[in-house]
Short mmCIF file of C-alpha atoms in Angstrom, two decimals:
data_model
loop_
_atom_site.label_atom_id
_atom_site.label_comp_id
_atom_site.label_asym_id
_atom_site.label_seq_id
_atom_site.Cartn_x
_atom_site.Cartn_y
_atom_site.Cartn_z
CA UNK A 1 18.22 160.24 78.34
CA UNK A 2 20.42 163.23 78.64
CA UNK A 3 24.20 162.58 80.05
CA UNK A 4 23.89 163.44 83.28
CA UNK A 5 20.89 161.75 84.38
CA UNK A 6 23.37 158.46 82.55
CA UNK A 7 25.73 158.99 84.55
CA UNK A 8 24.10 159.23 87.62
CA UNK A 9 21.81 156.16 86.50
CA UNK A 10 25.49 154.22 85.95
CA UNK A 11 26.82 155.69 88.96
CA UNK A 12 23.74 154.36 91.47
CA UNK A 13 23.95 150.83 89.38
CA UNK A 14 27.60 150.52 90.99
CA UNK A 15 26.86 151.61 94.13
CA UNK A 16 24.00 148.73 94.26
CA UNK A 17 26.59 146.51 92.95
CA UNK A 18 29.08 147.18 95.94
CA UNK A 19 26.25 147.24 98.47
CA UNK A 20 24.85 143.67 97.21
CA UNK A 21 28.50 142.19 97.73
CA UNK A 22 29.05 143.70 100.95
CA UNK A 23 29.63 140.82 103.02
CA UNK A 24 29.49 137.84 100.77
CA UNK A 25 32.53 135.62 100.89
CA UNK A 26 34.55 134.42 98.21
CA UNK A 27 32.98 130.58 97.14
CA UNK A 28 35.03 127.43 97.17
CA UNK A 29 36.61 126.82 93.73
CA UNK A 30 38.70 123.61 92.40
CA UNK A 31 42.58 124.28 92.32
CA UNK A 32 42.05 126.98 95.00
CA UNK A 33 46.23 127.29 95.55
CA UNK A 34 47.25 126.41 91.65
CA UNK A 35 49.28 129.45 91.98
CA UNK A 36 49.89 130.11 95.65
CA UNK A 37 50.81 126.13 96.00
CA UNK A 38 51.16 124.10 92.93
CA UNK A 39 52.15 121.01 94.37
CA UNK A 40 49.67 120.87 97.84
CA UNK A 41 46.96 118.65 96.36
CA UNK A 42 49.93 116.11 95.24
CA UNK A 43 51.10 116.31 98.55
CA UNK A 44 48.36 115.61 100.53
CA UNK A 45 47.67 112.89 98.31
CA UNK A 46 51.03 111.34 98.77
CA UNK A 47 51.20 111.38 102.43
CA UNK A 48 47.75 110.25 102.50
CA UNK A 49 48.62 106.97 100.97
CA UNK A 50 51.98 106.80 102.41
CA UNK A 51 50.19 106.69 105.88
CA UNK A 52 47.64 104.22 104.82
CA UNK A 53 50.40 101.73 103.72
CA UNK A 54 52.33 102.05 106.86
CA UNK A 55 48.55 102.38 109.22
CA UNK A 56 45.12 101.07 106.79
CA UNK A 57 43.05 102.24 109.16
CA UNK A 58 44.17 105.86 108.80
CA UNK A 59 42.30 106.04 105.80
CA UNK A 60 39.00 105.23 107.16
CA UNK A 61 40.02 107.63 109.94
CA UNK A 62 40.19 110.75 107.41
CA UNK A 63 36.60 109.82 106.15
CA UNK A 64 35.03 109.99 109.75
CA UNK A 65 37.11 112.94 111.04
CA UNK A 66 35.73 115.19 108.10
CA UNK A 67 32.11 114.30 109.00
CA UNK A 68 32.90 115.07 112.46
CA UNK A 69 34.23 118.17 111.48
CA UNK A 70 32.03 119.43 108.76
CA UNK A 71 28.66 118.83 111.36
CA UNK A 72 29.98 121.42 113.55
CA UNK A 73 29.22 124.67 112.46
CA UNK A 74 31.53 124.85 109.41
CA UNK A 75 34.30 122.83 107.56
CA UNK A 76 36.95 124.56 109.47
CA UNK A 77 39.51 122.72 111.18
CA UNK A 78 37.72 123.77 114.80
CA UNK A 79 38.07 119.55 115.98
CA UNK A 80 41.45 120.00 116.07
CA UNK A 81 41.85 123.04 118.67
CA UNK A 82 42.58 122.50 122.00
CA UNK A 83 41.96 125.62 123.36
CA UNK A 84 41.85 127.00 127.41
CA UNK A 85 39.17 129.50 128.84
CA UNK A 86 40.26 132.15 131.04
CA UNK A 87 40.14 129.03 134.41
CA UNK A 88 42.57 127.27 132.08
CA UNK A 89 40.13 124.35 131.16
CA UNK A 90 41.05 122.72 128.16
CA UNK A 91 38.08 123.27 125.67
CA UNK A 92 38.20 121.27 122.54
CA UNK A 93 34.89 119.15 120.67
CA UNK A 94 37.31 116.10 121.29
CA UNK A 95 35.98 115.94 124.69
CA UNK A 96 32.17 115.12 123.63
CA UNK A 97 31.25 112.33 123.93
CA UNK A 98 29.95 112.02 120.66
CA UNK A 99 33.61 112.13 119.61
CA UNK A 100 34.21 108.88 121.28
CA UNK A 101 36.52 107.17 119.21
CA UNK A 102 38.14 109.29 116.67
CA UNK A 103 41.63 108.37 115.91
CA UNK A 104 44.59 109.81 114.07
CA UNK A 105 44.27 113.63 114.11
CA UNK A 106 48.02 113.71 114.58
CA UNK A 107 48.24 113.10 110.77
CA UNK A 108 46.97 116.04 110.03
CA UNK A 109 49.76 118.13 111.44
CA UNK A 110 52.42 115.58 109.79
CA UNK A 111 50.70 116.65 106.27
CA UNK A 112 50.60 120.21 107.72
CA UNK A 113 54.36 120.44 108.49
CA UNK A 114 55.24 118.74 104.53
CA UNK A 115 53.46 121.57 103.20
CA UNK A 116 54.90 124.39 105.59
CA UNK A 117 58.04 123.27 104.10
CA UNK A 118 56.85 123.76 100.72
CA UNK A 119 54.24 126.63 100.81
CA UNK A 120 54.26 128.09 104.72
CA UNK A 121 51.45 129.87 105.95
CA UNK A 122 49.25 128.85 102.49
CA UNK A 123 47.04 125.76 103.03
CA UNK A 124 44.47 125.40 105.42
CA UNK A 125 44.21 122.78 108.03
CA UNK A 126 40.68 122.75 107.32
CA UNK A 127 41.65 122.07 103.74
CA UNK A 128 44.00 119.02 104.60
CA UNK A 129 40.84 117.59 106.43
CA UNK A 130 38.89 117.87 103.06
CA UNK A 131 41.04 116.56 100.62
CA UNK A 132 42.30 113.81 102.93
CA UNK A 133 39.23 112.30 103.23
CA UNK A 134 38.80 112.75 99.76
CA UNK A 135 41.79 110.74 98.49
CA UNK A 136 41.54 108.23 101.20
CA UNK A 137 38.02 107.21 100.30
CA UNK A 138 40.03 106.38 96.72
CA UNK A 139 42.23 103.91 98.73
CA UNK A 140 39.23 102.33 100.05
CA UNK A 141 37.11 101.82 96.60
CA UNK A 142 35.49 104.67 96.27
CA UNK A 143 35.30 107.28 93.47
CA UNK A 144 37.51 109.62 92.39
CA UNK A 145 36.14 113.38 93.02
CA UNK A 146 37.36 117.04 92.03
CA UNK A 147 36.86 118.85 95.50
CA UNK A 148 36.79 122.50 95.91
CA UNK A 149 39.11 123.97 98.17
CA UNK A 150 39.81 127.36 99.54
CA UNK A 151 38.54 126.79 103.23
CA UNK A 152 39.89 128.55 106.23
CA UNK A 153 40.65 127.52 109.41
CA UNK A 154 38.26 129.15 112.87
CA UNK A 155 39.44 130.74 115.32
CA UNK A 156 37.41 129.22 117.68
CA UNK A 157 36.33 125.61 119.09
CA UNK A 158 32.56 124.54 119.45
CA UNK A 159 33.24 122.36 122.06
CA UNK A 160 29.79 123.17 123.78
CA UNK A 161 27.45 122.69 120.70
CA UNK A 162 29.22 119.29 119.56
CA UNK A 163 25.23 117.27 120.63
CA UNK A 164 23.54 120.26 118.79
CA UNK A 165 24.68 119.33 115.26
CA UNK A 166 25.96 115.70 115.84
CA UNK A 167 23.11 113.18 116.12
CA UNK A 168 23.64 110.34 118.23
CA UNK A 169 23.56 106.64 116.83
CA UNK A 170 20.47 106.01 118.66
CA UNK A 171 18.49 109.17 118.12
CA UNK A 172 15.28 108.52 115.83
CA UNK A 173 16.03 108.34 112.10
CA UNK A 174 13.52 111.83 111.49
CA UNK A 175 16.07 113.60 113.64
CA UNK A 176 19.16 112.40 111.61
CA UNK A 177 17.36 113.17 108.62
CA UNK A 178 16.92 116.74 109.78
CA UNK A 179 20.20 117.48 111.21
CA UNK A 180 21.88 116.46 107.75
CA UNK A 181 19.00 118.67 105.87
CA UNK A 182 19.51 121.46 108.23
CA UNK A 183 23.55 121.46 106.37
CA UNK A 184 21.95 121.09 103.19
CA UNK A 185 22.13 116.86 102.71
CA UNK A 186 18.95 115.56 101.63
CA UNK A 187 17.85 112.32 102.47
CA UNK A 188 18.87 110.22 99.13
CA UNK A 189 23.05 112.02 99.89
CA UNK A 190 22.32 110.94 103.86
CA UNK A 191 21.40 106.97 102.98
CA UNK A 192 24.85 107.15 101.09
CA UNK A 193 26.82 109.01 103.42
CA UNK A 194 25.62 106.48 106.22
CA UNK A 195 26.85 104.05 103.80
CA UNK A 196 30.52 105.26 105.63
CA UNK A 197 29.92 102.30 107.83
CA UNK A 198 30.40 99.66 105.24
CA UNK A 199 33.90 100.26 106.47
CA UNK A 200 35.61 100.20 110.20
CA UNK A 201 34.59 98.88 113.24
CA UNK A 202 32.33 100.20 116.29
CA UNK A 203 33.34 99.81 119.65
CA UNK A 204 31.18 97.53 122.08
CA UNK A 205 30.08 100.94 123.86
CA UNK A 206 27.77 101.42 121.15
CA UNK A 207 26.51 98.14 120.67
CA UNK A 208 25.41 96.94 124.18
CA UNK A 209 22.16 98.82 124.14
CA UNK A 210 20.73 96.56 121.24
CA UNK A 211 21.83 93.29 123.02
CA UNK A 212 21.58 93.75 127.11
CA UNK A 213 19.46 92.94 128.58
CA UNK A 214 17.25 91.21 125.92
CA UNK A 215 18.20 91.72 122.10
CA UNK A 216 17.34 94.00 120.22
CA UNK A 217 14.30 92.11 117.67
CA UNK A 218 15.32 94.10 114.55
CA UNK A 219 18.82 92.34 115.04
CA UNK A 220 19.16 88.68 113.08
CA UNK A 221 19.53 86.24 115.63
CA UNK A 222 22.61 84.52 114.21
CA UNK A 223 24.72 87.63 114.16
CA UNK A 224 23.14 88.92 117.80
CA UNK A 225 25.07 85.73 119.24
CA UNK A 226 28.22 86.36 117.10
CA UNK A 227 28.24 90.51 118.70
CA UNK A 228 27.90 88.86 121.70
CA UNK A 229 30.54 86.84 121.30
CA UNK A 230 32.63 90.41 120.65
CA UNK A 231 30.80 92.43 123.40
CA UNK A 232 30.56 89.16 126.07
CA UNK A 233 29.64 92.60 128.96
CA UNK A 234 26.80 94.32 129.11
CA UNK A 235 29.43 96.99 130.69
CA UNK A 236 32.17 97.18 128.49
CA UNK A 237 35.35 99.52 129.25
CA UNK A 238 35.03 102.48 127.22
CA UNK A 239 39.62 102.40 126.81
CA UNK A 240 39.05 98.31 126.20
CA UNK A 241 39.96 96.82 122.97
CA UNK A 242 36.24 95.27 122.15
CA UNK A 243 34.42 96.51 119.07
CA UNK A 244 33.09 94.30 115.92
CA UNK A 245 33.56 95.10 112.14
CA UNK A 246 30.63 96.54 110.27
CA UNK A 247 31.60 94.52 107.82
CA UNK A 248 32.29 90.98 108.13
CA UNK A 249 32.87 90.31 104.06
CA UNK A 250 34.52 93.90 103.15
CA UNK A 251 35.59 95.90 106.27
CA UNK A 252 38.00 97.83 104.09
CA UNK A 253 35.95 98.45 101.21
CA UNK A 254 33.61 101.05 100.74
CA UNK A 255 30.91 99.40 99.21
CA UNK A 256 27.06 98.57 98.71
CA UNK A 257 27.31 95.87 100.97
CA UNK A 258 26.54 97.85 103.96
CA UNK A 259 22.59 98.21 102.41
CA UNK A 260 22.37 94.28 102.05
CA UNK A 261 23.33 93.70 105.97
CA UNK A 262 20.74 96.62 106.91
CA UNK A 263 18.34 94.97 104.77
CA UNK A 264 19.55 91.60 106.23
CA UNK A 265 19.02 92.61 109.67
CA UNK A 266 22.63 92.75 110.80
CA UNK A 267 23.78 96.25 111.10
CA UNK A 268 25.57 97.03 113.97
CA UNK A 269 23.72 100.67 115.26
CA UNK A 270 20.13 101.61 115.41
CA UNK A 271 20.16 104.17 113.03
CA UNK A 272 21.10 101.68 110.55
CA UNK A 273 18.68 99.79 110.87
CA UNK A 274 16.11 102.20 110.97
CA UNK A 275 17.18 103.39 107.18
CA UNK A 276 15.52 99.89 106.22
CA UNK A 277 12.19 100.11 108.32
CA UNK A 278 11.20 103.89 106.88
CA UNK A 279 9.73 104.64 103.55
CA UNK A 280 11.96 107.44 103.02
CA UNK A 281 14.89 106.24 103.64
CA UNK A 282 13.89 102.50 102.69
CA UNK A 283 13.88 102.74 98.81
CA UNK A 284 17.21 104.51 98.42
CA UNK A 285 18.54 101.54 100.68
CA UNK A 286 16.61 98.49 98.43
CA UNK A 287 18.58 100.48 95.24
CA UNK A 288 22.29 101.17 96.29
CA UNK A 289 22.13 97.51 98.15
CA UNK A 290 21.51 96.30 94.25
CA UNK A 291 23.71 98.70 92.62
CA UNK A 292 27.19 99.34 94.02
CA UNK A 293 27.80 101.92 90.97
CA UNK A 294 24.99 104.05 91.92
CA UNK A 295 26.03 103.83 95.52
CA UNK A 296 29.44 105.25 94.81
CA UNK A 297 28.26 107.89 92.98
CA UNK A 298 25.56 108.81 95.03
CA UNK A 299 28.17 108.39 97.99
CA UNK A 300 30.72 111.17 96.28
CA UNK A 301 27.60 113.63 96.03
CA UNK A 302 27.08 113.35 99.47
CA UNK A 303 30.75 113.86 100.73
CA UNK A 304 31.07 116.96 98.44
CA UNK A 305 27.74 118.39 100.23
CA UNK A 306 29.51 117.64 103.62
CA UNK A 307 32.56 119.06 102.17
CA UNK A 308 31.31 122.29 101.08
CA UNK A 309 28.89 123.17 104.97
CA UNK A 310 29.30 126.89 105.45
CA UNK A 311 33.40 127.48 104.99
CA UNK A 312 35.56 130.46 106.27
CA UNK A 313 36.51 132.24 103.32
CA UNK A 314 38.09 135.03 102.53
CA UNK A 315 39.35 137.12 105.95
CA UNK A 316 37.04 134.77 107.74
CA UNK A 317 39.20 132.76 110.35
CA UNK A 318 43.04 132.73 109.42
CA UNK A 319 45.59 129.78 107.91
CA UNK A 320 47.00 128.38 111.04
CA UNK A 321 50.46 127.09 111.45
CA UNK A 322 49.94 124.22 113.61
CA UNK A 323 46.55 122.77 113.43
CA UNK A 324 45.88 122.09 116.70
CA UNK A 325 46.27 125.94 117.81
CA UNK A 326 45.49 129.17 116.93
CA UNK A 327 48.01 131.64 115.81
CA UNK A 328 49.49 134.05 118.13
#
């Protein structure tokens, strides 16, 4: 091969090179700001369990926000905006109703404002979501995990699509199964990320359709008359204090004992008890109800997966200075 036809061999090799990169963002990597922000991981770990000791149900709080979150398009921050349109409606996922019930978003910004103080305009509020969750599921029993980070933070809310990537607790299992595998959660990760509702409550609003006007048949008696006893109206008032604990034995604890009350009959929503009546779902159920350890591991696969749905990267979306707004 002479030298010019090398060269011009090298030279359309590099231009292929440029053109297959050409749009492809940067990937999520572990100890994303080890230089730009030594100490932010510390941080958020810090005021993550300095919240929990002063409010234990914060922790539980970070777990669910990231799901509800990461569903939505993209792990980016976007259930935090409260945004207006151009009539001055306030448009922000917060206002679906499958967000009904979400708590302590506020934290976020506290964490947010430490590490402004520290490293301004460097960490991601989308970030803050991810590895909050992530240390809090550590207060509550779970497994340590190394979590990628290097997410940015949209521009934009989704307020709109919320019931397009959200299932609802009552839809059929087969649809839950295929929103999660439409992020990329199979169904083994989704049986252990359901397993979120070993811990927490759920309000009475989401219980009353499996005990009014008749019970529900899948429920076990014995615990039908004890939700009653929690959720005494078929009509309960959506701002009333009336829910019931998941977990009667652990309701703190993220633990395998979620699969034993499904398998017992006595989880609280339909699509927990449907993971016990399918034979896809039902095996994966029968083994982390017997063995917490592969639970928990099987459990930190499937946050990761969540953790990881389609992130901003790069110039994608921006690092905003208070979380609940875009910058101007």
């Amino acid at each position: 091969m002479s030298l010019g036809v090398s060269i011009k061999f090298v030279i359309l090799l590099l231009s292929f090179l440029l053109l297959s990169n050409v749009g492809k963002s940067q990937e999520l990597v572990v100890n994303y700001y080890n230089q730009s922000c030594p100490q932010a991981e510390e941080i958020i770990k810090q005021q993550v369990f300095s919240l929990y000791q002063k409010h234990g149900n914060s922790a539980i709080s970070w777990i669910r926000n990231l799901f509800h979150d990461c569903m939505v398009k993209s792990c980016d921050a976007s259930l935090l905006l409260e945004m207006k349109n151009e009539e001055g409606v306030v448009i922000s996922e917060m206002k679906s109703p499958r967000s009904f019930g979400i708590r302590n978003l506020k934290y976020v910004n506290k964490i947010k404002q430490v590490l402004e103080n520290e490293c301004p305009n460097t960490v991601s509020c989308a970030d803050i979501m991810a590895l909050a969750a992530r240390d809090a599921i550590v207060l509550l029993g779970g497994l340590e995990m190394e979590m990628k980070t290097g997410r940015r933070d949209s521009k934009e809310s989704y307020g709109e699509m919320v019931e397009e990537f959200i299932p609802n607790h009552n839809d059929s299992l087969s649809l839950v199964l295929s929103r999660f595998q439409d992020i990329g959660i199979d169904a083994e990760a989704t049986v252990a990320l359901l397993g979120a509702h070993s811990i927490g409550r759920v309000h009475c609003v989401n219980l009353v359709n499996r005990l009014y006007p008749t019970v529900d048949p899948t429920l076990d008696p014995n615990h039908a008359l004890y939700l009653q006893k929690r959720c005494p109206n078929p009509d309960p008032d959506p701002k009333a204090v009336q829910y019931a604990r998941n977990d009667l034995e652990s309701p703190m604890v993220v633990d395998n004992n979620y699969y034993r009350n499904v398998l017992d009959h006595k989880a609280l929503l339909l699509v927990d008890q449907q993971l016990g009546s399918s034979p896809i779902t039902l095996p994966y159920v029968q083994q982390m109800a017997s063995n917490n350890t592969y639970f928990l591991a099987q459990f930190a696969r499937a946050l990761l997966l969540l953790s990881e749905n389609n992130p901003l990267t790069d110039d994608q979306g921006e690092i905003r200075k208070d979380c609940r707004r875009v910058n101007k």
